[in-house]
GROMACS .gro file of C-alpha atoms in nm:
model
  441
    1MET     CA    1   0.830   3.751  -8.100
    2SER     CA    2   0.895   3.413  -8.261
    3ASN     CA    3   0.622   3.149  -8.320
    4SER     CA    4   0.783   2.902  -8.061
    5THR     CA    5   0.732   3.163  -7.801
    6GLU     CA    6   0.377   3.240  -7.904
    7THR     CA    7   0.274   2.878  -7.899
    8ARG     CA    8   0.448   2.776  -7.571
    9ASP     CA    9   0.256   2.620  -7.322
   10PRO     CA   10   0.212   2.857  -7.025
   11THR     CA   11   0.204   2.567  -6.767
   12TYR     CA   12   0.531   2.424  -6.896
   13THR     CA   13   0.788   2.409  -6.620
   14PRO     CA   14   1.159   2.339  -6.692
   15ARG     CA   15   1.284   2.027  -6.554
   16ASP     CA   16   1.569   2.158  -6.371
   17ALA     CA   17   1.342   2.433  -6.225
   18THR     CA   18   1.208   2.202  -5.952
   19PRO     CA   19   1.470   1.956  -5.864
   20THR     CA   20   1.356   1.655  -5.707
   21ARG     CA   21   1.459   1.593  -5.342
   22ARG     CA   22   1.551   1.229  -5.245
   23PHE     CA   23   1.455   1.110  -4.880
   24PRO     CA   24   1.768   1.097  -4.674
   25VAL     CA   25   1.789   0.737  -4.619
   26ARG     CA   26   2.176   0.722  -4.568
   27GLU     CA   27   2.166   0.988  -4.357
   28ILE     CA   28   1.925   0.888  -4.125
   29VAL     CA   29   2.062   0.541  -4.111
   30LEU     CA   30   2.417   0.656  -4.033
   31PHE     CA   31   2.329   0.915  -3.758
   32GLY     CA   32   2.098   0.658  -3.620
   33ALA     CA   33   2.378   0.415  -3.597
   34LEU     CA   34   2.591   0.702  -3.446
   35LEU     CA   35   2.322   0.774  -3.192
   36ALA     CA   36   2.335   0.411  -3.075
   37ALA     CA   37   2.689   0.397  -3.048
   38ILE     CA   38   2.672   0.698  -2.820
   39LEU     CA   39   2.413   0.564  -2.596
   40ALA     CA   40   2.620   0.242  -2.576
   41VAL     CA   41   2.912   0.454  -2.461
   42TYR     CA   42   2.689   0.615  -2.214
   43ALA     CA   43   2.586   0.273  -2.085
   44LEU     CA   44   2.941   0.124  -2.055
   45MET     CA   45   3.142   0.418  -1.940
   46GLY     CA   46   2.913   0.653  -1.744
   47ALA     CA   47   2.762   0.978  -1.815
   48ALA     CA   48   3.060   1.190  -1.692
   49TYR     CA   49   3.328   1.019  -1.921
   50SER     CA   50   3.069   1.003  -2.218
   51THR     CA   51   2.992   1.364  -2.194
   52ARG     CA   52   3.358   1.473  -2.197
   53MET     CA   53   3.407   1.263  -2.493
   54LEU     CA   54   3.118   1.436  -2.690
   55VAL     CA   55   3.245   1.780  -2.601
   56GLU     CA   56   3.600   1.691  -2.737
   57ALA     CA   57   3.444   1.535  -3.042
   58ALA     CA   58   3.245   1.850  -3.102
   59CYS     CA   59   3.563   2.081  -3.072
   60TYR     CA   60   3.717   1.825  -3.329
   61ALA     CA   61   3.404   1.882  -3.536
   62ILE     CA   62   3.508   2.254  -3.572
   63LEU     CA   63   3.849   2.168  -3.674
   64ALA     CA   64   3.724   1.925  -3.930
   65LEU     CA   65   3.486   2.175  -4.066
   66GLY     CA   66   3.782   2.434  -4.107
   67LEU     CA   67   3.988   2.146  -4.304
   68THR     CA   68   3.682   2.044  -4.524
   69ILE     CA   69   3.617   2.394  -4.653
   70GLN     CA   70   3.981   2.395  -4.750
   71TRP     CA   71   4.024   2.052  -4.889
   72GLY     CA   72   3.647   1.978  -4.996
   73TYR     CA   73   3.577   2.322  -5.118
   74ALA     CA   74   3.887   2.438  -5.282
   75GLY     CA   75   4.119   2.121  -5.318
   76GLN     CA   76   4.377   2.287  -5.061
   77PHE     CA   77   4.546   2.002  -4.875
   78ASN     CA   78   4.656   2.164  -4.534
   79ALA     CA   79   4.887   1.919  -4.354
   80GLY     CA   80   4.938   2.184  -4.067
   81VAL     CA   81   4.635   2.173  -3.880
   82MET     CA   82   4.827   2.117  -3.565
   83GLY     CA   83   4.976   2.438  -3.589
   84PHE     CA   84   4.658   2.654  -3.621
   85VAL     CA   85   4.508   2.452  -3.320
   86ALA     CA   86   4.809   2.538  -3.102
   87LEU     CA   87   4.753   2.895  -3.196
   88GLY     CA   88   4.395   2.869  -3.069
   89GLY     CA   89   4.498   2.712  -2.765
   90PHE     CA   90   4.769   2.983  -2.697
   91CYS     CA   91   4.528   3.264  -2.731
   92ALA     CA   92   4.249   3.092  -2.516
   93MET     CA   93   4.538   3.066  -2.242
   94LEU     CA   94   4.683   3.408  -2.296
   95PHE     CA   95   4.323   3.599  -2.279
   96SER     CA   96   4.178   3.396  -1.996
   97VAL     CA   97   4.454   3.338  -1.733
   98PRO     CA   98   4.454   3.591  -1.449
   99VAL     CA   99   4.674   3.898  -1.464
  100ASN     CA  100   5.047   3.813  -1.348
  101ASP     CA  101   5.110   4.129  -1.108
  102ALA     CA  102   5.488   4.003  -1.079
  103PHE     CA  103   5.514   4.102  -1.434
  104TRP     CA  104   5.281   4.398  -1.484
  105GLY     CA  105   5.379   4.553  -1.160
  106THR     CA  106   5.752   4.627  -1.286
  107GLU     CA  107   5.913   4.786  -1.580
  108LEU     CA  108   5.950   4.464  -1.762
  109PRO     CA  109   5.609   4.564  -1.982
  110GLY     CA  110   5.763   4.878  -2.111
  111GLU     CA  111   6.080   4.711  -2.195
  112LEU     CA  112   5.917   4.432  -2.381
  113GLY     CA  113   5.690   4.682  -2.557
  114ARG     CA  114   6.002   4.877  -2.666
  115VAL     CA  115   6.160   4.559  -2.817
  116LEU     CA  116   5.846   4.491  -2.993
  117LEU     CA  117   5.810   4.821  -3.150
  118TYR     CA  118   6.167   4.791  -3.273
  119GLY     CA  119   6.058   4.468  -3.437
  120VAL     CA  120   5.763   4.623  -3.605
  121ALA     CA  121   6.010   4.923  -3.726
  122ALA     CA  122   6.261   4.679  -3.846
  123THR     CA  123   5.988   4.495  -4.055
  124PHE     CA  124   5.871   4.816  -4.224
  125LEU     CA  125   6.242   4.896  -4.294
  126VAL     CA  126   6.274   4.530  -4.458
  127VAL     CA  127   5.971   4.569  -4.650
  128GLY     CA  128   6.073   4.906  -4.791
  129ALA     CA  129   6.417   4.782  -4.895
  130SER     CA  130   6.229   4.479  -5.088
  131ARG     CA  131   6.058   4.752  -5.296
  132LEU     CA  132   6.364   4.984  -5.380
  133ASP     CA  133   6.368   4.854  -5.737
  134ARG     CA  134   6.055   5.100  -5.776
  135LEU     CA  135   6.306   5.386  -5.734
  136GLY     CA  136   6.545   5.250  -6.004
  137VAL     CA  137   6.766   5.033  -5.781
  138PRO     CA  138   6.880   4.713  -5.990
  139LYS     CA  139   6.702   4.410  -5.861
  140LYS     CA  140   7.022   4.219  -5.764
  141LEU     CA  141   7.142   4.527  -5.558
  142ARG     CA  142   6.795   4.558  -5.400
  143THR     CA  143   6.788   4.193  -5.300
  144LEU     CA  144   7.156   4.221  -5.147
  145ILE     CA  145   7.048   4.522  -4.948
  146THR     CA  146   6.707   4.369  -4.833
  147VAL     CA  147   6.890   4.043  -4.702
  148VAL     CA  148   7.169   4.210  -4.537
  149LEU     CA  149   6.949   4.473  -4.378
  150ALA     CA  150   6.715   4.185  -4.239
  151LEU     CA  151   7.001   3.980  -4.118
  152VAL     CA  152   7.154   4.275  -3.916
  153LEU     CA  153   6.811   4.413  -3.792
  154TYR     CA  154   6.726   4.050  -3.676
  155LEU     CA  155   7.038   3.998  -3.490
  156MET     CA  156   6.987   4.335  -3.301
  157ILE     CA  157   6.639   4.263  -3.201
  158ILE     CA  158   6.687   3.912  -3.108
  159SER     CA  159   6.979   4.003  -2.863
  160GLN     CA  160   6.742   4.278  -2.704
  161LEU     CA  161   6.430   4.029  -2.682
  162ARG     CA  162   6.674   3.761  -2.497
  163GLU     CA  163   6.784   4.015  -2.258
  164VAL     CA  164   6.423   4.101  -2.181
  165THR     CA  165   6.258   3.768  -2.163
  166SER     CA  166   6.545   3.633  -1.943
  167GLN     CA  167   6.437   3.909  -1.698
  168ILE     CA  168   6.092   3.798  -1.714
  169GLN     CA  169   6.156   3.433  -1.651
  170SER     CA  170   6.385   3.543  -1.361
  171GLN     CA  171   6.143   3.805  -1.203
  172ALA     CA  172   5.785   3.693  -1.305
  173GLY     CA  173   5.810   3.343  -1.424
  174PHE     CA  174   5.590   3.432  -1.747
  175VAL     CA  175   5.391   3.746  -1.878
  176GLY     CA  176   5.063   3.562  -1.729
  177GLY     CA  177   4.728   3.668  -1.927
  178PHE     CA  178   4.469   3.921  -1.944
  179GLY     CA  179   4.204   3.801  -1.743
  180LEU     CA  180   3.921   3.839  -1.997
  181PRO     CA  181   3.636   3.578  -2.064
  182ALA     CA  182   3.753   3.256  -2.220
  183TRP     CA  183   3.538   3.334  -2.546
  184VAL     CA  184   3.744   3.633  -2.602
  185GLY     CA  185   4.047   3.401  -2.635
  186TRP     CA  186   3.868   3.193  -2.873
  187ILE     CA  187   3.781   3.472  -3.098
  188MET     CA  188   4.137   3.612  -3.071
  189GLY     CA  189   4.256   3.251  -3.143
  190GLY     CA  190   4.064   3.245  -3.475
  191ALA     CA  191   4.190   3.570  -3.565
  192LEU     CA  192   4.551   3.503  -3.508
  193ALA     CA  193   4.514   3.158  -3.691
  194GLY     CA  194   4.344   3.349  -3.980
  195GLY     CA  195   4.661   3.625  -3.979
  196VAL     CA  196   4.898   3.326  -3.970
  197GLY     CA  197   4.702   3.179  -4.250
  198TYR     CA  198   4.685   3.499  -4.462
  199PHE     CA  199   5.078   3.512  -4.447
  200ILE     CA  200   5.129   3.141  -4.540
  201GLY     CA  201   4.862   3.171  -4.821
  202HIS     CA  202   5.065   3.460  -4.981
  203VAL     CA  203   5.368   3.234  -4.983
  204CYS     CA  204   5.248   2.889  -5.037
  205LEU     CA  205   4.913   2.887  -5.210
  206GLY     CA  206   5.098   2.915  -5.570
  207LEU     CA  207   5.245   2.573  -5.464
  208ARG     CA  208   5.095   2.256  -5.601
  209SER     CA  209   4.905   2.053  -5.345
  210ASP     CA  210   5.167   1.798  -5.241
  211TYR     CA  211   5.423   2.101  -5.185
  212LEU     CA  212   5.148   2.305  -4.988
  213ALA     CA  213   5.113   1.995  -4.768
  214ILE     CA  214   5.462   1.977  -4.701
  215ALA     CA  215   5.512   2.375  -4.648
  216THR     CA  216   5.208   2.370  -4.413
  217LEU     CA  217   5.346   2.074  -4.202
  218GLY     CA  218   5.671   2.236  -4.162
  219ILE     CA  219   5.520   2.574  -4.056
  220ALA     CA  220   5.309   2.381  -3.810
  221GLU     CA  221   5.602   2.225  -3.646
  222ILE     CA  222   5.768   2.599  -3.618
  223ILE     CA  223   5.471   2.725  -3.452
  224LYS     CA  224   5.471   2.439  -3.205
  225ALA     CA  225   5.856   2.478  -3.134
  226PHE     CA  226   5.816   2.855  -3.101
  227LEU     CA  227   5.540   2.808  -2.831
  228LYS     CA  228   5.735   2.528  -2.642
  229ASN     CA  229   6.054   2.709  -2.621
  230SER     CA  230   5.905   3.059  -2.528
  231ASP     CA  231   5.914   3.006  -2.138
  232TRP     CA  232   5.855   3.380  -2.085
  233LEU     CA  233   5.523   3.374  -2.294
  234THR     CA  234   5.383   3.011  -2.245
  235ARG     CA  235   5.588   2.854  -1.956
  236GLY     CA  236   5.688   2.598  -2.214
  237THR     CA  237   5.719   2.251  -2.085
  238ALA     CA  238   5.584   2.369  -1.756
  239THR     CA  239   5.229   2.423  -1.886
  240VAL     CA  240   4.960   2.678  -1.779
  241SER     CA  241   4.676   2.530  -1.574
  242PRO     CA  242   4.389   2.571  -1.495
  243LEU     CA  243   4.210   2.775  -1.761
  244PRO     CA  244   3.881   2.929  -1.660
  245TRP     CA  245   3.562   2.817  -1.859
  246PRO     CA  246   3.292   3.046  -2.006
  247THR     CA  247   3.054   2.833  -1.842
  248PRO     CA  248   2.999   2.712  -1.485
  249GLY     CA  249   3.287   2.470  -1.400
  250PRO     CA  250   3.272   2.127  -1.200
  251ALA     CA  251   3.352   2.313  -0.880
  252GLU     CA  252   3.017   2.475  -0.887
  253ILE     CA  253   2.771   2.236  -1.051
  254GLY     CA  254   2.966   1.909  -1.054
  255PHE     CA  255   3.164   1.706  -1.350
  256THR     CA  256   2.864   1.573  -1.537
  257LEU     CA  257   2.644   1.886  -1.552
  258SER     CA  258   2.909   2.136  -1.608
  259ARG     CA  259   3.035   1.921  -1.925
  260ALA     CA  260   2.667   1.915  -2.033
  261VAL     CA  261   2.642   2.278  -2.018
  262TYR     CA  262   2.981   2.325  -2.207
  263LEU     CA  263   2.841   2.054  -2.462
  264SER     CA  264   2.525   2.276  -2.518
  265PHE     CA  265   2.744   2.576  -2.577
  266THR     CA  266   2.965   2.391  -2.812
  267ALA     CA  267   2.665   2.256  -3.015
  268VAL     CA  268   2.529   2.621  -3.056
  269VAL     CA  269   2.875   2.742  -3.197
  270ILE     CA  270   2.858   2.434  -3.440
  271ALA     CA  271   2.502   2.506  -3.544
  272VAL     CA  272   2.605   2.874  -3.611
  273ILE     CA  273   2.907   2.762  -3.823
  274PHE     CA  274   2.719   2.483  -4.014
  275PHE     CA  275   2.420   2.741  -4.106
  276LEU     CA  276   2.683   3.009  -4.223
  277LEU     CA  277   2.881   2.742  -4.424
  278HIS     CA  278   2.546   2.609  -4.576
  279ARG     CA  279   2.452   2.943  -4.687
  280ALA     CA  280   2.791   3.012  -4.838
  281TYR     CA  281   2.808   2.673  -5.007
  282HIS     CA  282   2.495   2.719  -5.207
  283ALA     CA  283   2.542   3.100  -5.280
  284PRO     CA  284   2.732   3.222  -5.590
  285TRP     CA  285   3.049   3.251  -5.384
  286GLY     CA  286   3.036   2.853  -5.313
  287ARG     CA  287   2.966   2.783  -5.666
  288MET     CA  288   3.274   3.009  -5.774
  289ILE     CA  289   3.501   2.831  -5.520
  290ARG     CA  290   3.408   2.498  -5.641
  291ALA     CA  291   3.453   2.611  -6.011
  292ILE     CA  292   3.794   2.715  -5.926
  293ARG     CA  293   3.850   2.371  -5.763
  294ASP     CA  294   3.710   2.158  -6.044
  295ASN     CA  295   3.873   2.364  -6.337
  296GLU     CA  296   4.092   2.663  -6.251
  297VAL     CA  297   4.173   2.743  -6.605
  298SER     CA  298   3.815   2.792  -6.697
  299ALA     CA  299   3.751   2.981  -6.396
  300ALA     CA  300   4.019   3.231  -6.477
  301ALA     CA  301   3.887   3.257  -6.821
  302MET     CA  302   3.573   3.365  -6.691
  303GLY     CA  303   3.743   3.649  -6.486
  304LYS     CA  304   3.753   3.508  -6.163
  305ASP     CA  305   4.049   3.609  -5.930
  306ILE     CA  306   4.191   3.254  -5.873
  307ASN     CA  307   4.453   3.375  -5.606
  308LYS     CA  308   4.210   3.590  -5.400
  309ARG     CA  309   3.955   3.319  -5.377
  310ARG     CA  310   4.200   3.072  -5.277
  311LEU     CA  311   4.336   3.283  -5.004
  312GLU     CA  312   3.983   3.379  -4.876
  313ILE     CA  313   3.899   2.992  -4.837
  314PHE     CA  314   4.235   2.908  -4.668
  315VAL     CA  315   4.217   3.189  -4.430
  316LEU     CA  316   3.853   3.101  -4.340
  317GLY     CA  317   3.942   2.743  -4.286
  318CYS     CA  318   4.237   2.857  -4.041
  319ILE     CA  319   3.982   3.067  -3.859
  320LEU     CA  320   3.784   2.780  -3.779
  321MET     CA  321   4.079   2.565  -3.676
  322GLY     CA  322   4.208   2.857  -3.438
  323LEU     CA  323   3.846   2.883  -3.302
  324GLY     CA  324   3.804   2.512  -3.250
  325GLY     CA  325   4.153   2.478  -3.074
  326GLY     CA  326   4.070   2.748  -2.838
  327MET     CA  327   3.756   2.567  -2.752
  328LEU     CA  328   3.933   2.256  -2.696
  329GLY     CA  329   4.212   2.412  -2.494
  330THR     CA  330   3.967   2.573  -2.270
  331PHE     CA  331   3.762   2.278  -2.208
  332ASN     CA  332   4.083   2.047  -2.122
  333SER     CA  333   4.182   2.354  -1.893
  334LEU     CA  334   4.544   2.309  -1.970
  335PHE     CA  335   4.788   2.469  -2.215
  336ASP     CA  336   5.080   2.236  -2.308
  337PRO     CA  337   5.265   2.304  -2.622
  338GLN     CA  338   5.408   1.940  -2.629
  339GLY     CA  339   5.052   1.804  -2.614
  340TYR     CA  340   5.017   1.903  -2.963
  341LEU     CA  341   5.101   1.607  -3.193
  342PRO     CA  342   5.071   1.550  -3.575
  343LEU     CA  343   4.882   1.225  -3.505
  344ASN     CA  344   4.612   1.376  -3.268
  345HIS     CA  345   4.571   1.725  -3.413
  346THR     CA  346   4.628   1.670  -3.792
  347PHE     CA  347   4.588   1.308  -3.894
  348LEU     CA  348   4.302   1.256  -3.689
  349VAL     CA  349   4.113   1.547  -3.824
  350LEU     CA  350   4.219   1.426  -4.184
  351VAL     CA  351   4.053   1.098  -4.119
  352MET     CA  352   3.736   1.254  -3.989
  353VAL     CA  353   3.710   1.457  -4.301
  354ILE     CA  354   3.780   1.150  -4.539
  355LEU     CA  355   3.541   0.929  -4.345
  356GLY     CA  356   3.231   1.203  -4.342
  357GLY     CA  357   3.302   1.321  -4.689
  358PRO     CA  358   3.517   1.645  -4.793
  359GLY     CA  359   3.309   1.908  -4.914
  360ASN     CA  360   2.989   1.791  -4.715
  361ASN     CA  361   2.946   1.986  -4.388
  362LEU     CA  362   2.698   1.731  -4.240
  363GLY     CA  363   2.929   1.432  -4.334
  364THR     CA  364   3.230   1.603  -4.182
  365ILE     CA  365   3.026   1.661  -3.855
  366PHE     CA  366   2.921   1.288  -3.874
  367GLY     CA  367   3.283   1.185  -3.943
  368ALA     CA  368   3.409   1.397  -3.653
  369VAL     CA  369   3.201   1.240  -3.384
  370ALA     CA  370   3.233   0.878  -3.522
  371VAL     CA  371   3.605   0.884  -3.571
  372TYR     CA  372   3.664   1.044  -3.217
  373ILE     CA  373   3.423   0.776  -3.072
  374ILE     CA  374   3.630   0.507  -3.226
  375TRP     CA  375   3.958   0.667  -3.125
  376ILE     CA  376   3.866   0.701  -2.761
  377MET     CA  377   3.698   0.380  -2.726
  378SER     CA  378   3.948   0.149  -2.892
  379GLU     CA  379   4.174   0.176  -2.598
  380PRO     CA  380   3.917   0.033  -2.319
  381LEU     CA  381   3.792  -0.218  -2.585
  382ALA     CA  382   4.134  -0.334  -2.686
  383LEU     CA  383   4.220  -0.363  -2.299
  384PHE     CA  384   3.937  -0.571  -2.224
  385LEU     CA  385   4.020  -0.810  -2.521
  386MET     CA  386   4.384  -0.842  -2.406
  387GLN     CA  387   4.254  -0.922  -2.052
  388LEU     CA  388   4.025  -1.173  -2.176
  389ALA     CA  389   4.307  -1.353  -2.378
  390VAL     CA  390   4.548  -1.324  -2.101
  391SER     CA  391   4.293  -1.485  -1.878
  392PHE     CA  392   4.219  -1.757  -2.099
  393GLY     CA  393   4.588  -1.814  -2.174
  394GLU     CA  394   4.667  -1.839  -1.796
  395GLY     CA  395   4.398  -2.095  -1.728
  396VAL     CA  396   4.451  -2.307  -2.034
  397PHE     CA  397   4.815  -2.291  -2.121
  398GLY     CA  398   4.979  -2.137  -1.812
  399TRP     CA  399   5.104  -1.830  -1.975
  400ASP     CA  400   5.244  -1.538  -1.786
  401ALA     CA  401   5.061  -1.232  -1.818
  402PRO     CA  402   5.256  -0.925  -1.970
  403SER     CA  403   5.283  -0.629  -1.751
  404ASN     CA  404   5.235  -0.349  -1.986
  405LEU     CA  405   4.891  -0.423  -2.121
  406ASP     CA  406   4.769  -0.066  -2.064
  407SER     CA  407   5.043   0.076  -2.303
  408ARG     CA  408   4.982  -0.196  -2.557
  409ALA     CA  409   4.597  -0.114  -2.536
  410LEU     CA  410   4.674   0.260  -2.593
  411GLN     CA  411   4.881   0.174  -2.913
  412ALA     CA  412   4.556  -0.021  -3.050
  413ARG     CA  413   4.416   0.322  -3.132
  414VAL     CA  414   4.682   0.370  -3.412
  415LEU     CA  415   4.590   0.018  -3.542
  416VAL     CA  416   4.205   0.096  -3.538
  417ILE     CA  417   4.230   0.427  -3.719
  418GLY     CA  418   4.493   0.270  -3.982
  419MET     CA  419   4.237  -0.012  -4.047
  420LEU     CA  420   3.927   0.245  -4.074
  421ILE     CA  421   4.110   0.479  -4.309
  422THR     CA  422   4.217   0.175  -4.527
  423LEU     CA  423   3.850   0.042  -4.537
  424VAL     CA  424   3.713   0.364  -4.614
  425LEU     CA  425   3.948   0.438  -4.900
  426ARG     CA  426   3.891   0.110  -5.042
  427PHE     CA  427   3.514   0.095  -5.026
  428ALA     CA  428   3.397   0.453  -4.987
  429PRO     CA  429   3.671   0.688  -5.125
  430LYS     CA  430   3.436   0.983  -5.135
  431GLY     CA  431   3.325   0.939  -4.798
  432LEU     CA  432   3.022   0.789  -4.624
  433LEU     CA  433   2.819   1.108  -4.706
  434PRO     CA  434   2.985   1.252  -5.014
  435GLU     CA  435   2.971   1.586  -5.165
  436LYS     CA  436   2.637   1.648  -5.323
  437ILE     CA  437   2.678   1.762  -5.706
  438ALA     CA  438   2.390   1.912  -5.861
  439HIS     CA  439   2.323   1.799  -6.220
  440HIS     CA  440   2.101   2.005  -6.439
  441SER     CA  441   1.962   1.839  -6.750
   0.00000   0.00000   0.00000
C-alpha cells in the first residue's frame, strides 16, 4: 500500500461525491406564473372551457415529451410528429368504435383477410428476393429481380384490394371498430406508431439531421394521405364520431366534471411517463444516449452500438407520440384525417419543446402547457382588442367595421406564436428550463 493511501484522512470526501443542489428558484417562479395564468383563464373563460384547454394541453405534453427525448436526448430532429399523432388517433378510433355488423355479418372480412395475407406473402417474397446475393446471384441481377417482382406483386395485390374495398364502401360504409375500451386503442396507437418509427429508423436514421427532418416530414404527409383516402377504413373526409371515453362522459356527469375526470386520468399518465423518463435519463442508458448525441465518434470508440441506440430512442419517442395522439383523439371524440395539420401537430409541439428546453422533461411539460394556453387564448384576446379598436374608430373617426373580425383574430394565433419563438430563440436559445448538465470537478 502506498504512503499516500496510508496517510489519507478517513473523513475526506471527494468534491463530486456530494453534489450541491441549488434551490429551484427559476422552476418555482415559472410554474407560479403558469398557475396564475391558468387561474386567470378560469376566471375569464369559465370552468368548462378552461378544463377542456388543460386536457388538450396535457395531451400535447405527452407529444412534446416524445419529441424532447428524440431531439433533446439524442439530437434527432423529427419533423413528422403529425403522422404519428394521426396513427394514434386512428387506433383510438379503430379499437373503440362499436362493431359494424353490416361489415362483419357478410363475407367481406374473409375477402379482406385473404388479400391482406397475400400482401404479407408478397412482402416475404420481395424480402427473400433482395437476399439472393447470398446464394451467389450477382448483385445487379438480384436488384433487377427484386424491383420487377415487387412491382408485379404490388399491381396484383392492389387491384384485388381495390375490388374488396369498393364492396366494403358500397355494402357497409366502412369496416367499423372493435368495440374495445378506449385505453386499448391508446396502447395500440403507441405500438403502431412505434412500429412505423422502427421502419423509418432503419431507413432514415443514417441521414444527417436536416435530411432526417425532410424524410420524416414527407412520411407524415404520406400517412395523412393514406388515412384521408382510405374511406373503407377511416371514412375519409366523412369523419368518425363520437369516440367513447374511458371515463364517464358529459352525458353522465356533465361537461365540467367529465373533463376534470379526464384531466385527472391524463395527469396520472403524464406522471408515470415523467417518472420513467426521469429514471432513464439519470441511468447509465441515459448517459450513454447523451454521450452519443454529444460525441458520436467517441461513443463508438467506447464500443457503443450507435445505430441500435439511436433507433431505440427514435422508436420510444414515436410510441409516446402515438399514445398522446390517441388520448387527444379520444378526448375530441372525433377522428378526422383532414384535421391533422403540420402547424397544429408538428410546429406547435416543436415550439413547446424549444420554449421549455430540449432534454428537460419538466421544462417540456411547462412549455407544453404554457404554449397551448398562449395558442388558445390569443384568439379571444385578439378579438377583444380588435373590437375595442373598431369601437374607438367608429366613435372617433367614423370607420366602417370589417365583417371578418373572427377569422382575423384566429390568424393572430400564428402571429403570436411566431413572435414567441423569435423571442425565445433570441433571449433563451436553450429554453426557459435548459437541460441540466452535471459537471464533475
